[in-house]
Coordinates of C-alpha atoms (C1' of nucleotides) in Angstrom, one line a residue:
Chain K
M1 CA -4.3 81.7 -7.7
A2 CA -5.2 84.2 -5.1
T3 CA -8.2 83.2 -3.1
P4 CA -10.6 86.1 -3.1
V5 CA -11.7 86.1 0.5
T6 CA -13.9 88.9 1.5
P7 CA -12.1 91.0 4.1
P8 CA -13.2 90.2 7.6
R9 CA -15.4 92.5 9.6
V10 CA -15.2 92.3 13.3
R11 CA -16.5 94.4 16.1
F12 CA -16.2 95.3 19.7
A13 CA -19.6 95.7 21.4
P14 CA -19.4 97.0 24.9
S15 CA -22.4 98.2 26.9
P16 CA -21.8 101.7 28.3
T17 CA -22.6 100.9 31.9
G18 CA -19.3 101.8 33.6
Y19 CA -15.8 102.2 32.4
L20 CA -13.6 100.3 29.9
H21 CA -12.9 97.1 31.8
V22 CA -9.5 95.4 31.2
G23 CA -11.4 92.3 30.0
G24 CA -13.3 94.4 27.5
A25 CA -10.1 96.1 26.4
R26 CA -8.5 92.7 25.8
T27 CA -11.4 91.6 23.7
A28 CA -11.3 94.8 21.8
L29 CA -7.5 94.3 21.3
F30 CA -7.9 90.8 19.9
N31 CA -10.6 92.0 17.4
W32 CA -8.5 95.0 16.4
L33 CA -5.3 92.9 15.9
Y34 CA -7.3 90.4 13.8
A35 CA -8.7 93.2 11.7
R36 CA -5.4 94.9 11.2
Q37 CA -3.6 91.8 10.3
T38 CA -6.1 90.5 7.8
G39 CA -6.8 93.9 6.2
G40 CA -10.3 93.6 7.7
T41 CA -12.5 96.2 9.4
F42 CA -12.8 96.8 13.1
L43 CA -16.1 98.3 14.2
L44 CA -17.3 99.7 17.5
R45 CA -20.9 99.2 18.6
I46 CA -22.3 100.7 21.8
E47 CA -24.9 98.4 23.2
D48 CA -27.1 100.9 24.9
T49 CA -30.4 99.1 24.7
D50 CA -30.6 99.1 28.5
K51 CA -31.4 102.7 28.9
A52 CA -31.6 102.5 32.7
R53 CA -27.9 101.6 33.0
S54 CA -26.3 103.3 30.0
T55 CA -24.7 106.6 30.4
D56 CA -23.0 109.1 28.1
E57 CA -20.2 109.3 30.5
S58 CA -19.3 105.7 30.4
E59 CA -19.6 105.8 26.6
R60 CA -17.0 108.5 26.6
A61 CA -14.8 106.4 29.0
I62 CA -14.9 103.6 26.4
F63 CA -13.8 105.9 23.6
E64 CA -11.1 107.4 25.7
G65 CA -9.8 104.0 26.8
L66 CA -9.7 102.6 23.3
E67 CA -8.0 105.7 22.0
W68 CA -5.4 105.6 24.8
L69 CA -4.6 102.0 23.9
G70 CA -4.3 103.0 20.3
L71 CA -7.2 100.9 19.1
N72 CA -8.9 102.9 16.5
W73 CA -12.1 101.9 14.8
D74 CA -12.8 102.1 11.1
E75 CA -16.4 103.3 10.6
K76 CA -18.8 105.4 12.4
V77 CA -19.7 104.2 15.9
V78 CA -22.9 102.2 15.9
H79 CA -25.4 102.8 18.6
Q80 CA -27.6 99.7 19.2
A81 CA -30.5 101.8 20.5
L82 CA -30.8 103.4 17.1
G83 CA -31.5 100.1 15.5
L84 CA -34.8 99.8 17.3
P85 CA -37.0 99.9 14.1
R86 CA -35.0 97.2 12.5
H87 CA -35.0 95.1 15.7
Q88 CA -38.8 95.4 15.7
R89 CA -39.0 94.6 12.0
D90 CA -36.9 91.5 12.6
A91 CA -39.1 90.4 15.5
N92 CA -42.2 90.9 13.3
F93 CA -40.7 89.0 10.5
L94 CA -40.1 86.1 12.9
L95 CA -43.7 86.4 14.1
E96 CA -44.9 86.3 10.5
T97 CA -42.9 83.4 9.5
G98 CA -44.0 81.5 12.5
A99 CA -40.5 81.3 14.0
A100 CA -41.7 83.2 17.0
Y101 CA -44.9 83.7 18.9
R102 CA -46.6 86.1 21.3
C103 CA -46.4 85.3 25.0
F104 CA -48.9 87.0 27.3
C105 CA -47.5 85.6 30.6
T106 CA -46.7 88.3 33.0
A107 CA -43.5 88.6 34.9
A108 CA -45.3 87.6 38.1
E109 CA -46.8 84.5 36.5
L110 CA -43.4 83.4 35.2
D111 CA -41.9 84.0 38.5
A112 CA -44.5 81.8 40.2
L113 CA -43.8 79.1 37.7
R114 CA -40.1 79.3 38.3
Q115 CA -40.6 79.1 42.0
E116 CA -42.8 76.0 41.7
A117 CA -40.1 74.4 39.6
A118 CA -37.5 75.3 42.2
A119 CA -39.7 73.8 45.0
R120 CA -39.9 70.6 43.0
K121 CA -36.1 70.9 42.5
D122 CA -36.9 70.9 38.8
S123 CA -35.1 73.0 36.3
F124 CA -37.5 75.6 34.8
K125 CA -38.2 75.9 31.2
Y126 CA -41.0 77.9 29.7
D127 CA -43.8 75.4 28.8
R128 CA -45.0 77.2 25.7
R129 CA -48.5 77.6 27.1
C130 CA -49.0 80.8 25.1
D131 CA -47.9 79.1 21.9
L132 CA -50.8 76.6 22.5
L133 CA -53.4 79.3 22.6
P134 CA -56.2 79.1 20.0
R135 CA -55.8 81.6 17.1
A136 CA -58.9 83.4 18.0
E137 CA -57.9 83.8 21.6
I138 CA -54.6 85.3 20.5
A139 CA -56.3 87.7 18.1
H140 CA -58.7 88.7 20.8
R141 CA -55.9 89.4 23.3
V142 CA -53.9 91.4 20.8
Q143 CA -57.0 93.4 19.9
S144 CA -57.9 94.1 23.5
G145 CA -54.4 95.6 24.0
M146 CA -53.1 92.9 26.3
P147 CA -49.4 93.3 26.6
F148 CA -47.2 90.5 25.3
V149 CA -43.6 89.7 24.7
V150 CA -42.3 87.9 21.6
R151 CA -40.7 84.5 22.2
F152 CA -38.6 82.6 19.7
R153 CA -39.8 79.1 19.2
V154 CA -36.7 76.9 19.5
P155 CA -36.9 74.1 17.0
E156 CA -36.1 70.4 17.6
G157 CA -32.6 69.2 17.0
E158 CA -29.2 70.3 17.9
T159 CA -27.3 73.5 17.3
E160 CA -23.6 73.4 16.8
W161 CA -20.7 75.4 15.5
D162 CA -17.0 75.2 15.0
D163 CA -15.6 77.7 17.4
A164 CA -12.3 79.2 16.4
V165 CA -10.9 78.6 19.8
H166 CA -12.8 75.7 21.3
G167 CA -13.5 73.6 18.2
R168 CA -16.9 72.0 17.9
I169 CA -19.5 73.0 20.5
A170 CA -23.0 71.6 20.4
F171 CA -26.1 72.2 22.4
P172 CA -29.2 70.0 22.3
N173 CA -32.1 72.4 21.4
K174 CA -34.2 70.8 24.1
D175 CA -32.1 72.5 26.7
I176 CA -32.8 75.9 25.3
E177 CA -36.1 77.5 26.3
D178 CA -38.2 79.6 24.1
F179 CA -36.4 82.8 24.9
V180 CA -37.8 86.3 24.7
I181 CA -36.6 88.4 21.9
L182 CA -38.9 91.4 22.2
R183 CA -40.1 93.0 25.5
S184 CA -43.7 94.0 26.0
D185 CA -42.5 97.6 25.5
R186 CA -41.4 96.5 22.0
T187 CA -37.7 96.9 22.7
P188 CA -35.4 94.0 21.8
I189 CA -33.7 91.6 24.2
Y190 CA -29.9 91.3 23.8
N191 CA -29.8 88.2 21.7
L192 CA -32.1 89.6 19.0
A193 CA -30.4 93.0 19.0
V194 CA -27.0 91.5 18.7
V195 CA -27.9 89.2 15.8
S196 CA -29.9 91.9 14.0
D197 CA -27.0 94.3 14.3
D198 CA -24.3 91.9 13.4
I199 CA -26.2 91.0 10.3
D200 CA -26.7 94.6 9.5
M201 CA -23.0 95.4 10.1
R202 CA -22.1 92.4 7.9
I203 CA -19.9 91.0 10.7
T204 CA -18.0 87.9 9.6
L205 CA -16.4 86.9 12.8
V206 CA -17.8 87.4 16.3
M207 CA -14.9 87.3 18.8
R208 CA -16.0 87.8 22.3
G209 CA -15.7 86.6 25.9
D210 CA -16.5 82.9 26.5
D211 CA -19.3 83.9 28.9
H212 CA -21.3 84.2 25.7
I213 CA -20.9 80.6 24.7
S214 CA -24.3 79.7 26.0
N215 CA -25.9 82.6 24.1
T216 CA -24.4 81.4 20.8
P217 CA -26.8 78.6 20.0
K218 CA -29.7 81.0 20.5
Q219 CA -28.1 83.5 18.2
I220 CA -27.3 80.9 15.6
L221 CA -31.0 79.9 15.6
L222 CA -31.9 83.5 15.1
Y223 CA -29.6 84.0 12.2
R224 CA -31.1 81.0 10.4
A225 CA -34.7 82.0 11.2
L226 CA -33.8 85.4 9.8
G227 CA -32.6 83.8 6.6
T228 CA -28.9 84.4 7.1
E229 CA -25.9 82.1 7.6
P230 CA -24.3 82.8 11.0
P231 CA -20.8 84.3 11.1
H232 CA -17.8 82.5 12.6
F233 CA -17.4 82.6 16.3
A234 CA -14.3 82.8 18.5
H235 CA -14.9 82.7 22.2
V236 CA -11.9 84.0 24.1
P237 CA -11.3 83.1 27.8
M238 CA -12.2 85.5 30.6
I239 CA -9.8 87.4 32.8
H240 CA -10.0 86.6 36.5
G241 CA -8.6 88.2 39.6
M242 CA -5.8 86.7 41.7
D243 CA -8.4 84.6 43.6
G244 CA -9.6 83.0 40.4
K245 CA -12.9 84.7 40.4
K246 CA -14.2 87.0 37.7
L247 CA -12.4 90.3 37.8
S248 CA -14.3 92.9 39.8
K249 CA -13.9 96.0 41.9
R250 CA -12.8 93.8 44.8
H251 CA -9.7 93.1 43.0
G252 CA -8.6 96.7 42.9
A253 CA -8.1 98.4 39.6
T254 CA -10.1 96.9 36.8
A255 CA -10.5 99.9 34.5
V256 CA -7.9 100.7 31.9
A257 CA -8.1 104.3 33.1
D258 CA -6.9 103.2 36.5
Y259 CA -3.7 101.9 35.0
Q260 CA -3.4 105.0 32.9
K261 CA -3.5 107.0 36.1
E262 CA -0.9 104.8 37.8
G263 CA 1.5 105.6 35.0
I264 CA 1.3 102.4 32.9
L265 CA 2.2 103.0 29.3
P266 CA -0.4 102.1 26.7
S267 CA 2.2 100.0 24.9
A268 CA 2.8 98.0 28.0
M269 CA -0.9 97.6 28.8
V270 CA -1.6 96.4 25.4
N271 CA 1.4 94.0 25.4
F272 CA 0.3 92.6 28.7
L273 CA -3.3 92.3 27.8
A274 CA -2.4 90.5 24.6
L275 CA -0.6 87.8 26.6
M276 CA -3.7 87.1 28.6
G277 CA -5.2 84.4 26.5
W278 CA -3.0 84.7 23.6
S279 CA 0.6 83.7 22.8
P280 CA 2.6 84.0 19.6
G281 CA 4.2 80.7 20.4
G282 CA 7.7 80.2 21.7
D283 CA 9.2 82.5 24.3
R284 CA 8.2 85.8 22.7
E285 CA 6.9 88.2 25.3
L286 CA 7.9 91.9 24.7
M287 CA 6.1 93.2 21.7
T288 CA 4.9 96.4 20.1
L289 CA 1.5 96.8 18.6
E290 CA 3.0 96.5 15.2
E291 CA 4.7 93.2 16.1
M292 CA 1.6 91.9 17.6
I293 CA -0.4 92.6 14.4
A294 CA 2.2 90.6 12.4
L295 CA 2.2 87.7 14.9
F296 CA -1.5 87.5 15.9
S297 CA -3.4 84.4 15.0
L298 CA -6.6 82.7 16.2
E299 CA -4.6 79.5 16.7
G300 CA -2.6 81.1 19.4
L301 CA -5.7 81.8 21.5
Q302 CA -5.9 80.1 24.8
K303 CA -8.9 78.3 26.1
K304 CA -8.3 78.8 29.8
A305 CA -9.2 81.8 31.8
A306 CA -6.2 84.0 32.7
I307 CA -5.5 85.6 36.1
F308 CA -4.6 89.2 36.0
D309 CA -1.3 89.7 37.8
T310 CA -0.4 93.3 38.2
R311 CA 3.2 92.5 39.2
K312 CA 3.9 91.2 35.8
L313 CA 2.2 94.2 34.3
E314 CA 4.5 96.5 36.2
W315 CA 7.6 94.6 35.2
M316 CA 6.4 94.8 31.6
N317 CA 5.8 98.5 32.0
G318 CA 9.4 98.9 33.2
Q319 CA 10.6 97.1 30.1
H320 CA 8.6 99.4 27.9
L321 CA 9.7 102.4 29.8
S322 CA 13.4 101.6 29.3
R323 CA 12.9 101.0 25.6
I324 CA 10.9 104.0 24.8
S325 CA 12.7 107.3 23.8
A326 CA 12.7 110.3 26.1
M327 CA 10.9 112.2 23.3
E328 CA 8.0 109.7 23.3
L329 CA 7.9 109.5 27.0
E330 CA 7.8 113.2 27.6
P331 CA 4.1 113.8 26.7
R332 CA 3.2 111.1 29.3
L333 CA 5.4 112.4 32.1
T334 CA 4.9 116.1 31.7
P335 CA 1.2 116.2 32.7
A336 CA 1.9 114.2 35.8
L337 CA 4.8 116.5 36.7
L338 CA 2.6 119.5 36.3
E339 CA -0.2 118.0 38.3
E340 CA 2.2 117.3 41.2
G341 CA 3.3 120.9 41.0
I342 CA 6.9 119.8 40.6
A343 CA 7.5 121.8 37.5
T344 CA 5.8 124.3 35.3
A345 CA 5.3 124.0 31.6
E346 CA 7.5 127.1 30.9
M347 CA 10.3 125.6 33.0
L348 CA 10.3 122.4 31.1
E349 CA 10.1 124.2 27.8
S350 CA 13.0 126.4 28.5
R351 CA 15.3 123.5 29.6
R352 CA 14.0 120.9 27.1
E353 CA 17.4 119.4 26.4
W354 CA 18.1 119.0 30.1
Y355 CA 14.6 117.7 30.7
L356 CA 15.0 115.0 28.0
E357 CA 18.3 113.9 29.5
L358 CA 16.7 113.7 32.9
I359 CA 14.0 111.5 31.5
D360 CA 16.6 109.1 30.1
L361 CA 18.2 109.1 33.5
L362 CA 15.1 108.2 35.4
K363 CA 13.3 105.9 33.1
V364 CA 15.7 103.0 33.6
R365 CA 14.9 102.4 37.2
A366 CA 11.2 103.2 37.1
R367 CA 8.4 100.8 36.7
T368 CA 5.7 103.4 36.2
V369 CA 5.5 107.0 35.1
L370 CA 4.5 107.8 38.7
D371 CA 7.7 106.3 39.9
M372 CA 9.5 108.7 37.6
V373 CA 7.5 111.7 39.0
R374 CA 8.6 110.7 42.5
Q375 CA 12.2 110.4 41.4
A376 CA 12.2 113.6 39.4
A377 CA 11.2 115.9 42.2
P378 CA 14.7 116.4 43.7
F379 CA 16.0 117.6 40.3
F380 CA 13.8 120.7 40.4
A381 CA 14.3 123.7 42.5
G382 CA 12.3 123.7 45.7
E383 CA 12.3 122.0 49.1
I384 CA 13.0 118.4 49.3
T385 CA 12.1 116.2 52.3
Y386 CA 14.6 113.9 53.8
D387 CA 13.5 110.4 54.0
S388 CA 13.7 109.4 57.7
D389 CA 15.2 106.1 57.0
A390 CA 17.8 107.7 54.8
V391 CA 18.7 110.2 57.5
E392 CA 18.9 107.4 60.1
K393 CA 21.1 105.3 58.0
Q394 CA 23.4 107.7 56.3
W395 CA 23.5 110.8 58.5
K396 CA 23.7 109.1 61.9
D397 CA 26.4 111.4 63.2
R398 CA 25.0 114.9 62.5
A399 CA 28.2 116.8 63.2
A400 CA 30.5 114.5 61.3
T401 CA 28.1 114.5 58.4
A402 CA 28.0 118.3 58.3
E403 CA 31.8 118.4 58.3
L404 CA 31.9 115.7 55.6
L405 CA 29.5 117.6 53.4
H406 CA 31.6 120.8 53.8
A407 CA 34.6 118.9 52.6
V408 CA 32.6 117.6 49.7
Q409 CA 31.4 121.0 48.7
E410 CA 35.0 122.3 48.7
S411 CA 36.1 119.4 46.6
L412 CA 33.4 120.0 44.1
A413 CA 34.2 123.7 44.0
A414 CA 37.8 122.8 43.3
A415 CA 37.0 120.3 40.6
A416 CA 38.5 121.1 37.2
A417 CA 35.1 121.2 35.6
W418 CA 31.5 120.2 36.2
T419 CA 31.8 117.1 34.2
P420 CA 31.2 113.5 35.4
E421 CA 34.9 112.7 35.1
S422 CA 36.2 115.7 37.0
L423 CA 33.6 115.4 39.7
E424 CA 34.4 111.7 40.1
Q425 CA 38.0 112.5 40.3
A426 CA 37.5 115.1 42.9
L427 CA 35.3 113.0 45.1
R428 CA 37.5 109.9 44.8
D429 CA 40.5 112.0 45.7
L430 CA 38.7 113.2 48.7
A431 CA 37.9 109.7 49.7
T432 CA 41.6 108.7 49.4
T433 CA 42.7 111.7 51.4
R434 CA 40.3 110.9 54.2
G435 CA 41.1 107.2 54.0
V436 CA 37.5 106.1 53.6
A437 CA 35.6 104.1 51.0
A438 CA 34.1 106.2 48.3
G439 CA 30.6 105.0 49.2
K440 CA 31.0 106.6 52.6
I441 CA 31.0 109.9 50.8
F442 CA 28.6 109.1 48.0
Q443 CA 25.8 107.9 50.2
P444 CA 25.5 110.9 52.6
L445 CA 25.9 113.2 49.6
R446 CA 23.0 111.4 47.8
V447 CA 20.8 112.0 50.8
A448 CA 21.7 115.7 50.8
L449 CA 20.9 116.0 47.1
T450 CA 17.8 113.9 46.8
G451 CA 16.7 113.2 50.3
L452 CA 16.7 109.5 49.4
T453 CA 19.0 106.5 49.5
V454 CA 18.0 105.7 46.0
S455 CA 18.8 107.7 42.9
P456 CA 20.7 107.5 39.6
G457 CA 24.5 107.4 39.9
I458 CA 25.7 110.2 42.1
F459 CA 27.7 111.8 39.3
E460 CA 24.7 111.8 37.0
V461 CA 22.8 113.4 39.8
L462 CA 25.4 116.1 40.2
I463 CA 25.4 116.8 36.5
A464 CA 21.7 116.9 36.2
M465 CA 21.4 119.2 39.2
G466 CA 24.2 121.5 38.2
P467 CA 26.5 123.4 40.6
E468 CA 23.9 125.9 41.7
L469 CA 21.2 123.6 42.9
T470 CA 23.9 121.3 44.3
N471 CA 25.2 124.0 46.5
Q472 CA 21.7 125.0 47.5
R473 CA 21.0 121.4 48.5
L474 CA 24.2 121.2 50.5
R475 CA 23.3 124.4 52.4
D476 CA 19.8 123.1 53.1
A477 CA 21.5 119.9 54.4
Y478 CA 23.6 121.9 56.9
E479 CA 20.6 123.6 58.1
F480 CA 18.8 120.4 58.6
L481 CA 21.8 118.8 60.3
K482 CA 22.2 121.7 62.7
A483 CA 18.5 121.8 63.5
S484 CA 18.3 118.1 64.2
A485 CA 21.7 117.9 66.0
V486 CA 20.3 117.7 69.5
Chain O
rG1 C1' -30.0 71.5 40.1
rG2 C1' -29.7 71.6 34.4
rC3 C1' -26.6 72.8 30.3
rG4 C1' -21.9 74.4 28.5
rG5 C1' -16.7 75.4 29.1
rU6 C1' -11.7 74.6 31.2
rA7 C1' -7.6 71.9 33.6
rU8 C1' 1.2 72.4 32.5
rC9 C1' 5.4 75.7 38.2
rG10 C1' 2.0 80.6 43.0
rU11 C1' 1.0 83.6 38.1
rC12 C1' 1.4 84.4 32.4
rU13 C1' 2.6 80.6 29.1
rA14 C1' 5.8 77.0 25.4
rG15 C1' 4.4 72.2 24.0
rG16 C1' 0.2 69.3 17.9
rG17 C1' 2.4 61.0 20.2
rG18 C1' 9.0 59.8 20.6
rA19 C1' 13.4 65.9 20.4
rC20 C1' 10.7 66.3 28.0
rU21 C1' 15.7 65.1 32.7
rA22 C1' 8.8 69.4 30.6
rG23 C1' 11.3 75.2 28.1
rG24 C1' 10.7 80.8 28.8
rA25 C1' 8.8 85.0 31.7
rC26 C1' 6.8 87.4 36.3
rG27 C1' 7.3 86.7 41.4
rG28 C1' 10.7 84.2 45.3
rA29 C1' 15.9 82.6 47.1
rG30 C1' 21.1 83.3 46.2
rC31 C1' 25.5 85.0 43.6
rC32 C1' 28.1 88.5 40.2
rC33 C1' 28.4 93.7 38.6
rU34 C1' 28.3 98.1 41.8
rC35 C1' 28.4 104.7 45.0
rU36 C1' 22.5 103.3 46.2
rC37 C1' 18.4 101.5 43.5
rA38 C1' 17.0 99.6 39.1
rA39 C1' 18.8 97.3 34.7
rG40 C1' 21.9 93.3 33.2
rG41 C1' 24.4 88.3 33.8
rC42 C1' 24.5 83.6 36.3
rU43 C1' 22.4 79.7 39.7
rC44 C1' 18.4 77.4 42.7
rA45 C1' 13.4 76.0 44.3
rA46 C1' 8.7 75.4 41.7
rA47 C1' 4.0 72.2 37.3
rC48 C1' 1.7 68.1 33.2
rA49 C1' -5.5 67.6 38.7
rC50 C1' -6.9 62.2 39.4
rG51 C1' -8.3 57.3 37.4
rG52 C1' -8.9 54.3 33.4
rG53 C1' -8.1 53.3 28.3
rU54 C1' -5.7 53.7 22.9
rU55 C1' -0.5 53.0 21.5
rC56 C1' 5.8 49.9 21.1
rG57 C1' 5.5 54.9 23.3
rA58 C1' 1.1 60.1 26.1
rA59 C1' 1.7 66.6 29.0
rU60 C1' -0.1 65.7 24.0
rC61 C1' -5.6 61.3 21.6
rC62 C1' -10.4 59.0 24.0
rC63 C1' -13.6 58.1 28.4
rG64 C1' -14.8 58.9 33.4
rU65 C1' -14.0 61.5 38.2
rU66 C1' -12.9 65.8 40.7
rA67 C1' -12.2 71.0 40.9
rC68 C1' -13.0 75.7 39.0
rC69 C1' -15.6 79.1 35.7
rG70 C1' -19.8 80.7 32.8
rC71 C1' -25.0 80.6 31.4
rU72 C1' -29.7 79.4 33.3
rA73 C1' -34.0 87.4 33.3
rC74 C1' -39.3 91.2 29.7
rC75 C1' -29.7 92.4 31.9
rA76 C1' -26.0 92.9 28.4

RNA sequence: GGCGGUAUCGUCUAGGGGACUAGGACGGAGCCCUCUCAAGGCUCAAACACGGGUUCGAAUCCCGUUACCGCUACCA
């Protein structure tokens, strides 16, 4: 009863000409999810046939980006450039079977033709003039070493396929020109390299950006000419910037590494990316990778381009931040803390329990790891800076504030114990004695301890700081108040 | 220009002919909670691009129009 389907093989095939773009990452994610869900194989192919633009550095950036997102690939990375002999073999095969022909037109000639067409307001399409050359002439030119490219002879008819996201798409072949498949330097053009490689890698489903829709009929034609049935295709929508245009540097951060630096968690990034162009149906939004694997389906793919809204990403990151445990968060926060010089590795190691509790305290109100770093600073020994707005608002009367903080210090010193309950008792008693609202004490104290008007609950802050640092901070506050009293 | 694709709140989306007074989320406004800020709870504003069909009935199906996007290289 079981239907013996061969497990799917999908791939992500970026060209190493920059960094890992969020659009690319999203395409990779969909392929990965599909493979993981179906028990298929997810492959990575580096399309480095454009030697001028490809760099090792950007190849590394792609690996690191995918690894950070948790998208592991199953077999050895394929480098397209290494397939050169096969690409040439395939081109020769097409030449031999008559599916392709040599074209001796130079770039300059073609350019002139194109301009003529443009002047006539005609659309340009190669007129096959080299295909019409007499056999003898072709042989002569080849023998005399005249450079040529190989063009695919597009047959009559119509090319169509059943796209997994768009349904049936058809192109009249007459609208497709005889495209080049091999350059005069014998290197392959994209469409040939892709088809040759995808056949070689036994890809069963090509899932990629829908900017490739118009390449698809050409590729299908190549598959057939090469004697192979084409794979299935799924063209996923693009990701645009807030202005509705293709996402580019103008829109700010477009590399996944940028978001890594800004303190976005990979789990949030992947969750957010998945929702650009895919939905599990219903109201489901917050998901882990595992859940997405279970829920993923081609049917849930959207046809429409999505606009990348970083505000929702940040919200989502906040949600992931508050769900993740301090233990899991620690490895992401620590490097940032060290880099900012807020703490040292030894310090964090020696007070690990305390450190993990601090993380739990901070993660609730942070949207990014960087937020946490900023909020963590006051909890470590060292100078703090007083936010000018905070001073203005909560320490307006310097002398009165100094007096108040002295009273607070005494109350804290007199507290039964350094526990949230005792400290709260002490401070609330102080408020009662002085006949003021508790907030009138908490707020100035918060500024003294953190330099900010925003922090975790004041008793949590006191506990996390401990009596020593608290007293130090209060002494610093007196100094500041005295110095700025004039 | 030619060809192709797409069209639900500002944004991400749910919706598969009657369950739609079109749901959720981000963002916005407000309220509650409260020592601040988050978080959380509640409330409000906010969309089926337009025009024709098909049908007893259309956000859902078909056709046009419009707008937007993509491709149109010896780039990928």
